[in-house]
Coordinates of C-alpha atoms (C1' of nucleotides) in Angstrom, one line a residue:
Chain U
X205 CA 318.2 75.5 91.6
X206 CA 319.2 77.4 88.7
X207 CA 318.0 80.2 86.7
X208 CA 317.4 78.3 84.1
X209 CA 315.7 75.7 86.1
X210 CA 313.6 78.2 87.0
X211 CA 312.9 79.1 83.4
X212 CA 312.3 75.7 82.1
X213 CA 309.0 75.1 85.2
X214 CA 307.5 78.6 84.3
X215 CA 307.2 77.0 80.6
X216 CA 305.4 74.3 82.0
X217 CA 302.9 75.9 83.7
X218 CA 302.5 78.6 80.9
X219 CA 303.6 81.6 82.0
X220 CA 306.1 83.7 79.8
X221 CA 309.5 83.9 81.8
X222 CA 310.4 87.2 82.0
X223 CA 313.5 88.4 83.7
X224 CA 311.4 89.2 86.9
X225 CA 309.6 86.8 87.0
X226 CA 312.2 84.0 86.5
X227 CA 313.8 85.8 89.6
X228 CA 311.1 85.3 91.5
X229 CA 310.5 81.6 90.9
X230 CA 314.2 80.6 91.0
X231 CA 313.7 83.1 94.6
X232 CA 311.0 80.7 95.6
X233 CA 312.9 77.6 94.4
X234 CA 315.8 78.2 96.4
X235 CA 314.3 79.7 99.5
X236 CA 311.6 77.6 101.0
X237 CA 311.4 80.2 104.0
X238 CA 307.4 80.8 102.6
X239 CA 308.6 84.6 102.1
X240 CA 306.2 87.3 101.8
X241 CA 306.1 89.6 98.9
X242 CA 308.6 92.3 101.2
X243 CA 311.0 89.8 101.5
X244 CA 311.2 88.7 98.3
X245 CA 311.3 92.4 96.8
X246 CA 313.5 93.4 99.4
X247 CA 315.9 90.1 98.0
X248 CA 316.1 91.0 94.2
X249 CA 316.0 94.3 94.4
X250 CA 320.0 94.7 94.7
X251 CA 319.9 92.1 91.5
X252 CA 316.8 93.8 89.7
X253 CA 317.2 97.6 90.5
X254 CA 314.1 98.4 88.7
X255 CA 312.3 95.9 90.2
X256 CA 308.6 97.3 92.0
X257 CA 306.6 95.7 94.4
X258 CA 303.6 95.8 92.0
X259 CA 305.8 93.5 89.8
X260 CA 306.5 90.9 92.2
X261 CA 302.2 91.2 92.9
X262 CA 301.3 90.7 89.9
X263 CA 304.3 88.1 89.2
X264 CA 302.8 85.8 92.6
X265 CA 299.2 86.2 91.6
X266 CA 300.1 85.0 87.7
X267 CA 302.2 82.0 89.3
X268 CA 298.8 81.2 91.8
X269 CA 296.3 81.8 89.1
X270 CA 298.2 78.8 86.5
X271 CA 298.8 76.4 89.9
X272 CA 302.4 76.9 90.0
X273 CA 302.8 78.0 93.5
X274 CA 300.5 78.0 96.8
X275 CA 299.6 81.2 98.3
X276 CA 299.8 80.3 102.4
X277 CA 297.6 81.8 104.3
X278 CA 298.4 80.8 107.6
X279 CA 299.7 84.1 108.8
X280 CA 297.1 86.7 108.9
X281 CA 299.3 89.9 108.5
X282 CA 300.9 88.8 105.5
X283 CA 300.4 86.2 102.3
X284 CA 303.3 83.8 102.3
X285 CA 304.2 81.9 98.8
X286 CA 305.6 78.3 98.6
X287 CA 306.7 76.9 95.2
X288 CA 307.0 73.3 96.9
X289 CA 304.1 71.3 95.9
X290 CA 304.2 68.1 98.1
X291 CA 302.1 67.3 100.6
X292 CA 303.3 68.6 103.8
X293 CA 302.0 71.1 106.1
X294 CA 303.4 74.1 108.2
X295 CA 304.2 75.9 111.3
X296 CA 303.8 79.2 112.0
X297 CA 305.5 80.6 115.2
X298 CA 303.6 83.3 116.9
X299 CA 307.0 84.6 118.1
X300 CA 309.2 84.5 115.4
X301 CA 306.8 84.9 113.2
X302 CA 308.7 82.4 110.8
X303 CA 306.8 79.6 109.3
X304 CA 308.5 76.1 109.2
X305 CA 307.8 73.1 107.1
X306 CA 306.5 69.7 108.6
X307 CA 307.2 67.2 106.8
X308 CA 306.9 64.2 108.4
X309 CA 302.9 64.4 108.8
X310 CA 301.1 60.8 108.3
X311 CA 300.2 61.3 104.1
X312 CA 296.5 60.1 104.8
X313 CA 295.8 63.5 106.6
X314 CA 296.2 65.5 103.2
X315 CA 293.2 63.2 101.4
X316 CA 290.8 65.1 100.2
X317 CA 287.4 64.1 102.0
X318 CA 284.6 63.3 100.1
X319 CA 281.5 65.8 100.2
X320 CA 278.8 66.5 97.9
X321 CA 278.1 70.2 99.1
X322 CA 281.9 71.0 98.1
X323 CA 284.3 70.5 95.1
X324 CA 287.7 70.6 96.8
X325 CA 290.7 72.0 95.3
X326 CA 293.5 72.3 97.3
X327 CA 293.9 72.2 101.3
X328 CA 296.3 74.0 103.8
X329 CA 297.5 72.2 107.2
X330 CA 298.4 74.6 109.6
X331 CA 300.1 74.4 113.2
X332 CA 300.3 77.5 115.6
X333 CA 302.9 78.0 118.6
X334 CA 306.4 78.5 119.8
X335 CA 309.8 77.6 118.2
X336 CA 311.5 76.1 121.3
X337 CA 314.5 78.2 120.5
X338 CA 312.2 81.4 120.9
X339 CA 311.1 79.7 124.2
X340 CA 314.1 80.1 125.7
Chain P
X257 CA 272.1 80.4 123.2
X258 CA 271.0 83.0 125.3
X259 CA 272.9 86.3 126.4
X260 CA 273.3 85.2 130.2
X261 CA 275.2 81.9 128.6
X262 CA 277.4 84.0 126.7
X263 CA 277.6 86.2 130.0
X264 CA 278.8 83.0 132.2
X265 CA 280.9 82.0 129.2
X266 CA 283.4 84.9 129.5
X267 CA 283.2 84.7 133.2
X268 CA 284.8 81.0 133.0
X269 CA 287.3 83.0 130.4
X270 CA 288.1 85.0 133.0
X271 CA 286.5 88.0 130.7
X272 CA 284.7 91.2 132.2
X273 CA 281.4 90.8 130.7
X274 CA 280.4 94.1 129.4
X275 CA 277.6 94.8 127.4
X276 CA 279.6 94.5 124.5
X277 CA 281.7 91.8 124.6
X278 CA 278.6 89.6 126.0
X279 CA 276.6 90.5 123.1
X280 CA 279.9 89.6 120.3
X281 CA 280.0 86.6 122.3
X282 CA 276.5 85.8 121.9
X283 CA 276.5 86.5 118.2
X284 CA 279.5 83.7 117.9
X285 CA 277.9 81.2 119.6
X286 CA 274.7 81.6 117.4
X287 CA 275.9 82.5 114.3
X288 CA 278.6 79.6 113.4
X289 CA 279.5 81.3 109.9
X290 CA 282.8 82.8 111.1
X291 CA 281.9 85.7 110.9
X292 CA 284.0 88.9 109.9
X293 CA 284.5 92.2 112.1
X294 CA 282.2 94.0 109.6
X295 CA 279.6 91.2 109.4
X296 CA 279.7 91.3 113.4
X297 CA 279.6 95.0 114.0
X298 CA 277.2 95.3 111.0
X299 CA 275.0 92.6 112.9
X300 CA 275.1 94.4 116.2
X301 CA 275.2 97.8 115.6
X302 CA 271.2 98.4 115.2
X303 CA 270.6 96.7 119.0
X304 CA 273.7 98.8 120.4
X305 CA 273.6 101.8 118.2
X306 CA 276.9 103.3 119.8
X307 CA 279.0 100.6 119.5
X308 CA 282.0 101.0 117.0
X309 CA 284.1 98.7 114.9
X310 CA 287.2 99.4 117.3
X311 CA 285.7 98.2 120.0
X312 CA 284.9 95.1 118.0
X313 CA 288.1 94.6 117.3
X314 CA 289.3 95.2 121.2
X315 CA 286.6 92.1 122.2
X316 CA 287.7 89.9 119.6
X317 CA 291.4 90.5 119.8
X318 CA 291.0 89.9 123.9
X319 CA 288.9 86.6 123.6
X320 CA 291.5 85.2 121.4
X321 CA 294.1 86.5 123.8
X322 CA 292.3 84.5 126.8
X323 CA 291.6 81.3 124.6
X324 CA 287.8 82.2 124.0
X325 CA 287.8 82.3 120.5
X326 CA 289.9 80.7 117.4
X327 CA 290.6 83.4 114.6
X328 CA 290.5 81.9 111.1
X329 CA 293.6 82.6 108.8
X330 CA 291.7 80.8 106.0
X331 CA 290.7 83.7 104.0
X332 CA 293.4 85.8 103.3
X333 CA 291.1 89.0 102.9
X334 CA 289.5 89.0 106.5
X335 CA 290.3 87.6 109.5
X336 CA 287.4 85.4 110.8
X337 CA 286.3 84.2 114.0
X338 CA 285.1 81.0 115.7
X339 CA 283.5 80.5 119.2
X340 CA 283.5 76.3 118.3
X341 CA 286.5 74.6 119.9
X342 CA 285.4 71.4 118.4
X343 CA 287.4 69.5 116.6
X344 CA 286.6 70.6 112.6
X345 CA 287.6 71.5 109.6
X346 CA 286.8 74.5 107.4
X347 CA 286.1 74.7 103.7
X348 CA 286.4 78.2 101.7
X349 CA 284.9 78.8 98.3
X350 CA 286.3 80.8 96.5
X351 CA 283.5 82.3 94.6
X352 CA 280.8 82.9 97.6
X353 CA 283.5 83.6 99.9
X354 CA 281.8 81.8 102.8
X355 CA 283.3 79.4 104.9
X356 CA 281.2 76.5 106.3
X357 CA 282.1 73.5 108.5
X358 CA 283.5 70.3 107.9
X359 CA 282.4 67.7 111.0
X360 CA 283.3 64.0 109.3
X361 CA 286.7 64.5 109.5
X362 CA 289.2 61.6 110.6
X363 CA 289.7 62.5 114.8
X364 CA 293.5 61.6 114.3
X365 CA 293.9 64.2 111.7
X366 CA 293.5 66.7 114.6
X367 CA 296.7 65.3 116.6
X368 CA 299.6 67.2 117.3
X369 CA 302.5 65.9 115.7
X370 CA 305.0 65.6 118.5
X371 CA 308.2 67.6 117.1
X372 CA 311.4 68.8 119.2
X373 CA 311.5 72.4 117.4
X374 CA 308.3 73.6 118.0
X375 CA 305.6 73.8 120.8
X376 CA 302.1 73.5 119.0
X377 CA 299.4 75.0 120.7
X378 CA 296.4 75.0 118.0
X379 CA 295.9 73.9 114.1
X380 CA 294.2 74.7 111.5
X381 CA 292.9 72.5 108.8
X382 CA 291.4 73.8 105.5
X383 CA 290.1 73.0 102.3
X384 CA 289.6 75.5 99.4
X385 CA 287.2 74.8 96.4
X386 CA 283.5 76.1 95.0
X387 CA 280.1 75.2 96.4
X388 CA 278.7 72.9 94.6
X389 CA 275.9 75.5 94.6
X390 CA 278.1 78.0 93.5
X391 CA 279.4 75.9 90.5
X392 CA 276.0 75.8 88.6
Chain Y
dC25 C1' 288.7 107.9 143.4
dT26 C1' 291.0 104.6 140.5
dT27 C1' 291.0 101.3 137.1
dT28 C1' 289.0 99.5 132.9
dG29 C1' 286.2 99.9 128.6
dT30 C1' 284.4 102.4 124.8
dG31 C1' 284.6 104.9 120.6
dC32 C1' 286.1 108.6 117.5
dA33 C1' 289.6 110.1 114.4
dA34 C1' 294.0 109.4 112.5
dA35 C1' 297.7 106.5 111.3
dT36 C1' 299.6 102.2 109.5
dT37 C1' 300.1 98.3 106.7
dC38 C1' 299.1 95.3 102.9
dT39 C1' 297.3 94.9 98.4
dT40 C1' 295.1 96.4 94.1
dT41 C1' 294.2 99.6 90.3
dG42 C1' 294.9 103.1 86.5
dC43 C1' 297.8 104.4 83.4
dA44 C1' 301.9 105.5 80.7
dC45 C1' 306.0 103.6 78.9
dC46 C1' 308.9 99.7 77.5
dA47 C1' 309.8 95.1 75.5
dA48 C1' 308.8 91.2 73.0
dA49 C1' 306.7 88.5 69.2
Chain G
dT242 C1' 302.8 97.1 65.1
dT243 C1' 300.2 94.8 68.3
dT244 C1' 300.1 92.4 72.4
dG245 C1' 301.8 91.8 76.8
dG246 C1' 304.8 93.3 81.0
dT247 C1' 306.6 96.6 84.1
dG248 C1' 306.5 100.1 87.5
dC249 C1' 305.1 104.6 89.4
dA250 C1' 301.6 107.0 91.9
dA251 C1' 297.3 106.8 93.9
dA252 C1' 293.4 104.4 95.7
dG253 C1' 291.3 100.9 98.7
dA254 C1' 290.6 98.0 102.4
dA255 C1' 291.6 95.9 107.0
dT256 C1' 293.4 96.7 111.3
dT257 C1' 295.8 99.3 115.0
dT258 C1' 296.9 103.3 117.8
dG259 C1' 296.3 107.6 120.5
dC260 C1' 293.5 109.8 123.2
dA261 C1' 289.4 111.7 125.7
dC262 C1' 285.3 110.5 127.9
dA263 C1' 282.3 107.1 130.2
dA264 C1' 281.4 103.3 133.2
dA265 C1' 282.4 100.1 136.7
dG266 C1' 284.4 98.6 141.0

DNA sequence: CTTTGTGCAAATTCTTTGCACCAAA
DNA sequence: TTTGGTGCAAAGAATTTGCACAAAG
């Protein structure tokens, strides 16, 4: 995934691609590790030396607020960002403390149920445990 | 659910049932609105008057540790806990920030994948959205 | 007595805010 | 030349840690 790639979907969804924040989505494009905002400063920063934290804050929140990534928040120390929009869920590794994709979930699990108390907007399926590599 | 259920329910945990933890247990079992720290040391402190939030945090970080509990990654601002090891699912709005059940969901939603990289121990599955309450 | 639990204060970590400067339209 | 973006420093909020005292076995 290119820079420009990453350019041309930040149009799409509306958002004005500036330097950093082309960065960060082409980051997220090509990384599908869910980083957290640390890793994700600590990647561009060599790239972007005047890159701050604050930016890549406010950069996430903009690309959350116009639906053009998903905040995860299946680790509770830190808010993990994943630009892939299909319907798959993830594993969180209490070890590690990497989160994996699972992709091969059965698709009716991510319908929407029907409820009249709620308007549903988005879901997160979340599995805890070990990597059987960190078992070892 | 009275205190001396709560009491037997940490014994079966294998928990020392202080005063305490019997009454944060007691709170969880009648108070199924995953509650946070605050709300539970806020809720408690007027009956115990010398109970602090660190020891709120000891008794729920303990019960999760001995499978008592499930904590709640679902709102990324607090953590919040549930004493109901039913199988559910939770929905979060957004605008009241509560986090209610959500009991007609398909059993075989709640099945562990079987996958050779990881060892699952628990899931979580949740919607986000507005009340329709909240919408009005 | 010896181990375990409690609770205060301080420290740590993650995230947001206020504000001045810079860049783009 | 006006609006929007960046980034520093400070503030805020949630949680953990160190430690002394209290309670329980």
């Amino acid at each position: 995934m290119t820079y420009m790639q990453a350019h041309r979907y930040l149009m799409q969804y509306s958002i004005r691609p500036s330097v950093q924040r082309t960065a960060v989505m082409e980051y997220l494009m090509n990384h599908k590790t869910h980083p957290t905002v640390d890793e994700i400063y600590l990647a561009l920063s060599p790239g972007i030396p005047t890159l701050s934290k604050t930016t890549v804050y406010n950069t996430l929140n903009l690309f959350i607020e116009k639906g053009a990534v998903q905040m995860l928040t299946i680790d509770e120390k830190n808010a993990r960002y994943d630009a892939d929009t299909s319907k798959h869920a993830h594993f969180y590794c209490g070890t590690c403390g990497k989160v994996h994709d699972i992709m091969n979930v059965n698709p009716e699990v991510f319908e929407i149920p029907s409820n009249s108390q709620f308007t549903i907007h988005s879901m997160q399926l979340s599995y805890y445990g070990t990597c059987t590599s960190c078992n070892s």
